[in-house]
């Protein structure tokens, strides 16, 4: 797995920005957080207080999951606006996830995976290999930034 | 050992029936080489891999991709015995090809992404979960004979 920081080049930056405005439509159908909880069921342990997570449809329809998913996505929007300084942008969230939430950083990579898959399913053939490469670089960067303040 | 429910097996098999193995194979291997460029080191003899379009259009990549995906079809037919089904390939990848098993997980990732991009809304969360279980099982099976 790539550990060193690989900055996004200007071409990738443009590609990501162009694919972002339409993203909000994609998430109405398949919210990333809900999908994470379905595909990687052990992640549900971080959301004990969220109520009914007993089946994929329960998860996808759960209002607390939807609300929290929206929060996560908004914060991901910060990544897209701060591609040159992900560690700075996510410093506070990194501390929160380590000190208060105790989330294993591996889960950030899983959520990143889920986001790429959602983009692929929404954009279909428009989700070219180059776009996929740029997005995977971004989600890896976000995962690294979120893990950066862990101790 | 990975265990698949009857519903998961039916879902996986149903989707697999709609996959164009030749086209998807080339795309899967091509995307692996584009998105994770270090994997190109295993394909030195394949000719021009100098850009995403060169990679995606490379005939050797397409041909080998088809081979890889055909073999993945064996996974779909042998979901209850992935380790057995991939034993020989595992030995090959360890002893002859010297491929780091992490790359099997990367290819599995790429396959799920391709399925999502081809099938759109039809690629439901449940289907995704089943397929991710399968690709993880295949990656483990391929790593099983490593020493």
mmCIF file of C-alpha atoms in Angstrom:
data_model
loop_
_atom_site.group_PDB
_atom_site.id
_atom_site.type_symbol
_atom_site.label_atom_id
_atom_site.label_comp_id
_atom_site.label_asym_id
_atom_site.label_seq_id
_atom_site.Cartn_x
_atom_site.Cartn_y
_atom_site.Cartn_z
ATOM 1 C CA UNK A 1 0.000 0.000 0.000
ATOM 2 C CA UNK A 2 1.257 3.499 -0.819
ATOM 3 C CA UNK A 3 2.567 5.174 2.324
ATOM 4 C CA UNK A 4 4.338 8.230 0.926
ATOM 5 C CA UNK A 5 2.343 11.284 -0.038
ATOM 6 C CA UNK A 6 1.766 11.454 -3.763
ATOM 7 C CA UNK A 7 0.494 14.877 -4.725
ATOM 8 C CA UNK A 8 -2.237 15.078 -7.334
ATOM 9 C CA UNK A 9 -0.997 16.617 -10.541
ATOM 10 C CA UNK A 10 -2.942 19.542 -12.091
ATOM 11 C CA UNK A 11 -4.590 17.277 -14.659
ATOM 12 C CA UNK A 12 -5.928 14.974 -11.952
ATOM 13 C CA UNK A 13 -7.031 17.974 -9.932
ATOM 14 C CA UNK A 14 -9.130 19.224 -12.861
ATOM 15 C CA UNK A 15 -10.592 15.779 -13.463
ATOM 16 C CA UNK A 16 -11.732 15.474 -9.859
ATOM 17 C CA UNK A 17 -13.213 18.980 -9.777
ATOM 18 C CA UNK A 18 -15.190 18.261 -12.944
ATOM 19 C CA UNK A 19 -16.608 15.057 -11.540
ATOM 20 C CA UNK A 20 -17.590 16.623 -8.234
ATOM 21 C CA UNK A 21 -20.675 18.806 -8.926
ATOM 22 C CA UNK A 22 -22.681 15.840 -10.152
ATOM 23 C CA UNK A 23 -21.608 13.721 -7.178
ATOM 24 C CA UNK A 24 -24.431 14.896 -4.959
ATOM 25 C CA UNK A 25 -26.895 13.110 -7.231
ATOM 26 C CA UNK A 26 -25.023 9.846 -6.864
ATOM 27 C CA UNK A 27 -25.196 9.948 -3.122
ATOM 28 C CA UNK A 28 -28.974 10.164 -3.058
ATOM 29 C CA UNK A 29 -29.103 6.637 -4.391
ATOM 30 C CA UNK A 30 -26.236 5.076 -2.512
ATOM 31 C CA UNK A 31 -24.945 6.951 0.512
ATOM 32 C CA UNK A 32 -21.320 5.954 1.186
ATOM 33 C CA UNK A 33 -21.677 5.518 4.944
ATOM 34 C CA UNK A 34 -24.672 3.215 4.603
ATOM 35 C CA UNK A 35 -22.858 1.181 1.970
ATOM 36 C CA UNK A 36 -19.830 0.876 4.248
ATOM 37 C CA UNK A 37 -22.009 -0.578 7.005
ATOM 38 C CA UNK A 38 -23.560 -3.096 4.598
ATOM 39 C CA UNK A 39 -20.436 -4.233 2.775
ATOM 40 C CA UNK A 40 -18.113 -4.260 5.799
ATOM 41 C CA UNK A 41 -20.497 -5.229 8.633
ATOM 42 C CA UNK A 42 -17.901 -4.964 11.394
ATOM 43 C CA UNK A 43 -17.932 -1.193 10.934
ATOM 44 C CA UNK A 44 -21.384 -1.172 12.498
ATOM 45 C CA UNK A 45 -19.701 -1.432 15.902
ATOM 46 C CA UNK A 46 -18.904 2.290 15.739
ATOM 47 C CA UNK A 47 -22.590 3.124 15.369
ATOM 48 C CA UNK A 48 -24.218 1.253 18.263
ATOM 49 C CA UNK A 49 -26.441 4.198 19.113
ATOM 50 C CA UNK A 50 -27.872 4.444 15.597
ATOM 51 C CA UNK A 51 -30.765 2.018 16.109
ATOM 52 C CA UNK A 52 -31.805 -0.594 13.580
ATOM 53 C CA UNK A 53 -28.876 -1.864 11.497
ATOM 54 C CA UNK A 54 -30.193 -5.400 11.223
ATOM 55 C CA UNK A 55 -30.363 -5.707 7.427
ATOM 56 C CA UNK A 56 -29.159 -3.896 4.304
ATOM 57 C CA UNK A 57 -32.554 -2.231 3.839
ATOM 58 C CA UNK A 58 -32.691 -1.235 7.516
ATOM 59 C CA UNK A 59 -29.242 0.311 7.189
ATOM 60 C CA UNK A 60 -29.942 2.095 3.900
ATOM 61 C CA UNK A 61 -33.175 3.508 5.341
ATOM 62 C CA UNK A 62 -31.888 4.410 8.809
ATOM 63 C CA UNK A 63 -32.308 8.176 9.350
ATOM 64 C CA UNK A 64 -29.317 8.478 11.707
ATOM 65 C CA UNK A 65 -27.101 6.749 9.157
ATOM 66 C CA UNK A 66 -28.338 9.127 6.459
ATOM 67 C CA UNK A 67 -27.751 12.181 8.649
ATOM 68 C CA UNK A 68 -24.297 11.113 9.659
ATOM 69 C CA UNK A 69 -23.452 10.069 6.119
ATOM 70 C CA UNK A 70 -24.282 13.564 4.939
ATOM 71 C CA UNK A 71 -21.905 14.981 7.569
ATOM 72 C CA UNK A 72 -19.126 12.659 6.379
ATOM 73 C CA UNK A 73 -19.702 13.605 2.766
ATOM 74 C CA UNK A 74 -19.709 17.343 3.487
ATOM 75 C CA UNK A 75 -16.387 16.924 5.168
ATOM 76 C CA UNK A 76 -15.171 14.979 2.138
ATOM 77 C CA UNK A 77 -16.066 18.007 0.073
ATOM 78 C CA UNK A 78 -13.353 19.791 2.064
ATOM 79 C CA UNK A 79 -10.889 17.259 0.683
ATOM 80 C CA UNK A 80 -11.802 18.211 -2.856
ATOM 81 C CA UNK A 81 -11.285 21.907 -2.002
ATOM 82 C CA UNK A 82 -7.980 21.268 -0.211
ATOM 83 C CA UNK A 83 -6.230 18.685 -2.336
ATOM 84 C CA UNK A 84 -2.866 20.356 -1.747
ATOM 85 C CA UNK A 85 -3.131 20.264 2.021
ATOM 86 C CA UNK A 86 -5.113 17.237 3.083
ATOM 87 C CA UNK A 87 -3.174 16.755 6.319
ATOM 88 C CA UNK A 88 -3.920 20.332 7.377
ATOM 89 C CA UNK A 89 -7.562 20.112 6.354
ATOM 90 C CA UNK A 90 -8.149 16.901 8.303
ATOM 91 C CA UNK A 91 -5.936 17.529 11.364
ATOM 92 C CA UNK A 92 -8.825 18.171 13.769
ATOM 93 C CA UNK A 93 -10.887 15.282 12.429
ATOM 94 C CA UNK A 94 -7.873 13.030 12.751
ATOM 95 C CA UNK A 95 -7.511 13.898 16.420
ATOM 96 C CA UNK A 96 -11.240 13.341 16.953
ATOM 97 C CA UNK A 97 -11.211 9.918 15.312
ATOM 98 C CA UNK A 98 -8.190 8.839 17.344
ATOM 99 C CA UNK A 99 -8.803 10.376 20.768
ATOM 100 C CA UNK A 100 -12.602 10.309 21.026
ATOM 101 C CA UNK A 101 -13.963 7.850 18.480
ATOM 102 C CA UNK A 102 -11.170 5.236 18.520
ATOM 103 C CA UNK A 103 -11.669 4.278 14.889
ATOM 104 C CA UNK A 104 -9.075 1.966 13.312
ATOM 105 C CA UNK A 105 -7.589 3.925 10.376
ATOM 106 C CA UNK A 106 -8.030 0.905 8.120
ATOM 107 C CA UNK A 107 -11.712 1.844 8.054
ATOM 108 C CA UNK A 108 -10.886 5.139 6.336
ATOM 109 C CA UNK A 109 -9.426 3.157 3.449
ATOM 110 C CA UNK A 110 -12.551 1.018 3.306
ATOM 111 C CA UNK A 111 -14.785 4.102 3.159
ATOM 112 C CA UNK A 112 -12.564 5.501 0.411
ATOM 113 C CA UNK A 113 -13.032 2.257 -1.529
ATOM 114 C CA UNK A 114 -16.780 2.491 -1.118
ATOM 115 C CA UNK A 115 -16.783 6.052 -2.446
ATOM 116 C CA UNK A 116 -14.869 5.060 -5.569
ATOM 117 C CA UNK A 117 -17.321 2.238 -6.171
ATOM 118 C CA UNK A 118 -20.272 4.603 -5.837
ATOM 119 C CA UNK A 119 -18.696 6.982 -8.336
ATOM 120 C CA UNK A 120 -18.119 4.079 -10.720
ATOM 121 C CA UNK A 121 -21.705 2.900 -10.451
ATOM 122 C CA UNK A 122 -23.044 6.398 -10.973
ATOM 123 C CA UNK A 123 -20.795 7.519 -13.820
ATOM 124 C CA UNK A 124 -20.495 4.206 -15.627
ATOM 125 C CA UNK A 125 -18.223 4.420 -18.653
ATOM 126 C CA UNK A 126 -17.606 8.088 -17.903
ATOM 127 C CA UNK A 127 -15.589 6.845 -14.912
ATOM 128 C CA UNK A 128 -12.468 6.373 -16.999
ATOM 129 C CA UNK A 129 -9.303 4.664 -15.770
ATOM 130 C CA UNK A 130 -7.649 8.096 -15.412
ATOM 131 C CA UNK A 131 -10.540 9.425 -13.346
ATOM 132 C CA UNK A 132 -10.465 6.290 -11.225
ATOM 133 C CA UNK A 133 -6.726 6.712 -10.688
ATOM 134 C CA UNK A 134 -7.156 10.348 -9.633
ATOM 135 C CA UNK A 135 -9.984 9.547 -7.232
ATOM 136 C CA UNK A 136 -8.176 6.587 -5.700
ATOM 137 C CA UNK A 137 -5.197 8.855 -5.106
ATOM 138 C CA UNK A 138 -7.497 11.356 -3.392
ATOM 139 C CA UNK A 139 -9.262 8.855 -1.141
ATOM 140 C CA UNK A 140 -5.894 7.338 -0.200
ATOM 141 C CA UNK A 141 -4.664 10.835 0.643
ATOM 142 C CA UNK A 142 -7.725 11.495 2.800
ATOM 143 C CA UNK A 143 -7.286 8.178 4.609
ATOM 144 C CA UNK A 144 -3.635 9.010 5.287
ATOM 145 C CA UNK A 145 -4.530 12.529 6.456
ATOM 146 C CA UNK A 146 -7.168 11.135 8.823
ATOM 147 C CA UNK A 147 -4.626 8.721 10.265
ATOM 148 C CA UNK A 148 -1.915 11.354 10.533
ATOM 149 C CA UNK A 149 -2.615 12.552 14.075
ATOM 150 C CA UNK A 150 -2.970 9.073 15.522
ATOM 151 C CA UNK A 151 -0.689 8.181 18.380
ATOM 152 C CA UNK B 1 -12.887 -20.352 4.920
ATOM 153 C CA UNK B 2 -15.284 -18.023 3.148
ATOM 154 C CA UNK B 3 -18.881 -19.150 3.327
ATOM 155 C CA UNK B 4 -21.490 -17.942 0.823
ATOM 156 C CA UNK B 5 -25.222 -18.086 1.452
ATOM 157 C CA UNK B 6 -27.496 -19.433 -1.265
ATOM 158 C CA UNK B 7 -28.685 -15.881 -1.984
ATOM 159 C CA UNK B 8 -25.130 -14.598 -2.343
ATOM 160 C CA UNK B 9 -24.243 -17.433 -4.716
ATOM 161 C CA UNK B 10 -27.320 -16.804 -6.833
ATOM 162 C CA UNK B 11 -26.639 -13.059 -6.931
ATOM 163 C CA UNK B 12 -22.988 -13.539 -7.902
ATOM 164 C CA UNK B 13 -23.759 -16.144 -10.543
ATOM 165 C CA UNK B 14 -26.617 -14.079 -11.939
ATOM 166 C CA UNK B 15 -24.449 -11.042 -12.429
ATOM 167 C CA UNK B 16 -21.533 -13.052 -13.809
ATOM 168 C CA UNK B 17 -23.786 -14.376 -16.530
ATOM 169 C CA UNK B 18 -24.123 -10.846 -17.875
ATOM 170 C CA UNK B 19 -20.411 -10.044 -17.892
ATOM 171 C CA UNK B 20 -18.545 -9.918 -21.205
ATOM 172 C CA UNK B 21 -15.421 -11.711 -20.009
ATOM 173 C CA UNK B 22 -13.214 -10.621 -22.881
ATOM 174 C CA UNK B 23 -14.071 -6.936 -22.593
ATOM 175 C CA UNK B 24 -14.158 -6.828 -18.802
ATOM 176 C CA UNK B 25 -10.903 -8.768 -18.540
ATOM 177 C CA UNK B 26 -8.990 -6.283 -20.630
ATOM 178 C CA UNK B 27 -10.555 -3.440 -18.713
ATOM 179 C CA UNK B 28 -9.750 -4.959 -15.310
ATOM 180 C CA UNK B 29 -6.107 -5.623 -16.058
ATOM 181 C CA UNK B 30 -5.765 -2.286 -17.843
ATOM 182 C CA UNK B 31 -7.221 -0.343 -14.931
ATOM 183 C CA UNK B 32 -4.951 -2.189 -12.500
ATOM 184 C CA UNK B 33 -1.938 -1.050 -14.507
ATOM 185 C CA UNK B 34 -3.240 2.538 -14.751
ATOM 186 C CA UNK B 35 -4.473 3.010 -11.197
ATOM 187 C CA UNK B 36 -1.632 1.127 -9.493
ATOM 188 C CA UNK B 37 1.293 1.832 -11.840
ATOM 189 C CA UNK B 38 3.808 -0.265 -9.906
ATOM 190 C CA UNK B 39 1.972 -3.379 -11.104
ATOM 191 C CA UNK B 40 3.370 -2.684 -14.565
ATOM 192 C CA UNK B 41 6.638 -4.214 -13.412
ATOM 193 C CA UNK B 42 5.139 -7.666 -13.836
ATOM 194 C CA UNK B 43 4.380 -7.001 -17.490
ATOM 195 C CA UNK B 44 7.694 -5.781 -18.916
ATOM 196 C CA UNK B 45 7.281 -7.859 -22.046
ATOM 197 C CA UNK B 46 3.887 -6.374 -22.908
ATOM 198 C CA UNK B 47 5.172 -3.464 -24.967
ATOM 199 C CA UNK B 48 3.774 0.054 -24.758
ATOM 200 C CA UNK B 49 2.416 0.859 -21.269
ATOM 201 C CA UNK B 50 3.466 4.491 -21.379
ATOM 202 C CA UNK B 51 0.050 6.113 -20.848
ATOM 203 C CA UNK B 52 -3.500 5.180 -19.809
ATOM 204 C CA UNK B 53 -4.650 5.054 -23.437
ATOM 205 C CA UNK B 54 -1.618 2.983 -24.457
ATOM 206 C CA UNK B 55 -2.353 0.558 -21.628
ATOM 207 C CA UNK B 56 -6.095 0.267 -22.279
ATOM 208 C CA UNK B 57 -5.463 -0.250 -26.003
ATOM 209 C CA UNK B 58 -2.547 -2.653 -25.632
ATOM 210 C CA UNK B 59 -3.474 -5.987 -27.277
ATOM 211 C CA UNK B 60 -1.310 -8.046 -24.896
ATOM 212 C CA UNK B 61 -3.020 -6.431 -21.922
ATOM 213 C CA UNK B 62 -6.423 -7.260 -23.395
ATOM 214 C CA UNK B 63 -5.441 -10.845 -24.147
ATOM 215 C CA UNK B 64 -3.970 -11.441 -20.741
ATOM 216 C CA UNK B 65 -6.885 -9.705 -19.071
ATOM 217 C CA UNK B 66 -9.229 -12.124 -20.772
ATOM 218 C CA UNK B 67 -7.159 -15.028 -19.426
ATOM 219 C CA UNK B 68 -7.275 -13.623 -15.898
ATOM 220 C CA UNK B 69 -11.006 -13.076 -15.976
ATOM 221 C CA UNK B 70 -11.717 -16.493 -17.490
ATOM 222 C CA UNK B 71 -9.891 -17.953 -14.542
ATOM 223 C CA UNK B 72 -12.024 -15.765 -12.294
ATOM 224 C CA UNK B 73 -15.000 -17.529 -13.806
ATOM 225 C CA UNK B 74 -13.660 -20.651 -12.074
ATOM 226 C CA UNK B 75 -14.054 -18.832 -8.788
ATOM 227 C CA UNK B 76 -17.715 -18.251 -9.527
ATOM 228 C CA UNK B 77 -18.155 -21.987 -10.257
ATOM 229 C CA UNK B 78 -16.202 -23.079 -7.159
ATOM 230 C CA UNK B 79 -17.287 -20.715 -4.432
ATOM 231 C CA UNK B 80 -17.236 -23.511 -1.865
ATOM 232 C CA UNK B 81 -13.659 -24.482 -2.597
ATOM 233 C CA UNK B 82 -11.703 -21.446 -3.693
ATOM 234 C CA UNK B 83 -8.449 -22.684 -2.153
ATOM 235 C CA UNK B 84 -8.682 -25.953 -4.094
ATOM 236 C CA UNK B 85 -9.658 -24.229 -7.311
ATOM 237 C CA UNK B 86 -6.734 -21.795 -7.151
ATOM 238 C CA UNK B 87 -4.035 -24.058 -5.684
ATOM 239 C CA UNK B 88 -2.061 -24.430 -8.918
ATOM 240 C CA UNK B 89 -2.371 -20.751 -9.805
ATOM 241 C CA UNK B 90 -1.221 -19.873 -6.314
ATOM 242 C CA UNK B 91 1.927 -21.953 -6.732
ATOM 243 C CA UNK B 92 2.543 -20.370 -10.134
ATOM 244 C CA UNK B 93 2.198 -16.822 -8.824
ATOM 245 C CA UNK B 94 4.542 -17.567 -5.943
ATOM 246 C CA UNK B 95 7.204 -19.798 -7.468
ATOM 247 C CA UNK B 96 7.395 -18.537 -11.052
ATOM 248 C CA UNK B 97 5.822 -15.088 -11.233
ATOM 249 C CA UNK B 98 6.852 -13.747 -7.789
ATOM 250 C CA UNK B 99 3.760 -11.566 -7.448
ATOM 251 C CA UNK B 100 3.161 -9.885 -4.076
ATOM 252 C CA UNK B 101 -0.242 -11.177 -2.872
ATOM 253 C CA UNK B 102 -1.320 -7.628 -2.057
ATOM 254 C CA UNK B 103 -1.760 -7.203 -5.804
ATOM 255 C CA UNK B 104 -4.529 -9.824 -5.804
ATOM 256 C CA UNK B 105 -6.511 -7.616 -3.443
ATOM 257 C CA UNK B 106 -5.921 -4.627 -5.697
ATOM 258 C CA UNK B 107 -7.180 -6.541 -8.726
ATOM 259 C CA UNK B 108 -10.213 -7.647 -6.740
ATOM 260 C CA UNK B 109 -10.924 -3.992 -5.930
ATOM 261 C CA UNK B 110 -10.656 -3.079 -9.584
ATOM 262 C CA UNK B 111 -13.087 -5.834 -10.531
ATOM 263 C CA UNK B 112 -15.717 -4.582 -8.103
ATOM 264 C CA UNK B 113 -15.298 -1.082 -9.498
ATOM 265 C CA UNK B 114 -15.772 -2.334 -13.046
ATOM 266 C CA UNK B 115 -18.901 -4.221 -12.069
ATOM 267 C CA UNK B 116 -20.234 -1.063 -10.419
ATOM 268 C CA UNK B 117 -19.495 1.023 -13.497
ATOM 269 C CA UNK B 118 -21.059 -1.515 -15.888
ATOM 270 C CA UNK B 119 -24.158 -2.314 -13.865
ATOM 271 C CA UNK B 120 -24.922 1.018 -12.196
ATOM 272 C CA UNK B 121 -28.039 0.838 -10.031
ATOM 273 C CA UNK B 122 -28.298 -2.892 -10.624
ATOM 274 C CA UNK B 123 -25.142 -3.257 -8.538
ATOM 275 C CA UNK B 124 -26.988 -3.146 -5.233
ATOM 276 C CA UNK B 125 -25.331 -2.977 -1.801
ATOM 277 C CA UNK B 126 -26.095 -6.652 -1.257
ATOM 278 C CA UNK B 127 -24.547 -7.556 -4.598
ATOM 279 C CA UNK B 128 -21.520 -5.468 -3.797
ATOM 280 C CA UNK B 129 -21.126 -7.152 -0.417
ATOM 281 C CA UNK B 130 -21.315 -10.613 -2.020
ATOM 282 C CA UNK B 131 -18.799 -9.727 -4.708
ATOM 283 C CA UNK B 132 -16.367 -8.173 -2.268
ATOM 284 C CA UNK B 133 -16.546 -11.368 -0.250
ATOM 285 C CA UNK B 134 -15.751 -13.346 -3.398
ATOM 286 C CA UNK B 135 -12.802 -11.240 -4.520
ATOM 287 C CA UNK B 136 -11.389 -11.315 -1.008
ATOM 288 C CA UNK B 137 -11.773 -15.099 -1.000
ATOM 289 C CA UNK B 138 -10.011 -15.377 -4.358
ATOM 290 C CA UNK B 139 -7.155 -13.155 -3.156
ATOM 291 C CA UNK B 140 -6.746 -15.338 -0.068
ATOM 292 C CA UNK B 141 -6.882 -18.526 -2.144
ATOM 293 C CA UNK B 142 -4.228 -17.186 -4.505
ATOM 294 C CA UNK B 143 -1.986 -16.365 -1.554
ATOM 295 C CA UNK B 144 -2.596 -19.706 0.127
ATOM 296 C CA UNK B 145 0.305 -21.668 -1.372
ATOM 297 C CA UNK B 146 2.856 -18.931 -0.812
ATOM 298 C CA UNK B 147 5.951 -19.804 1.167
#
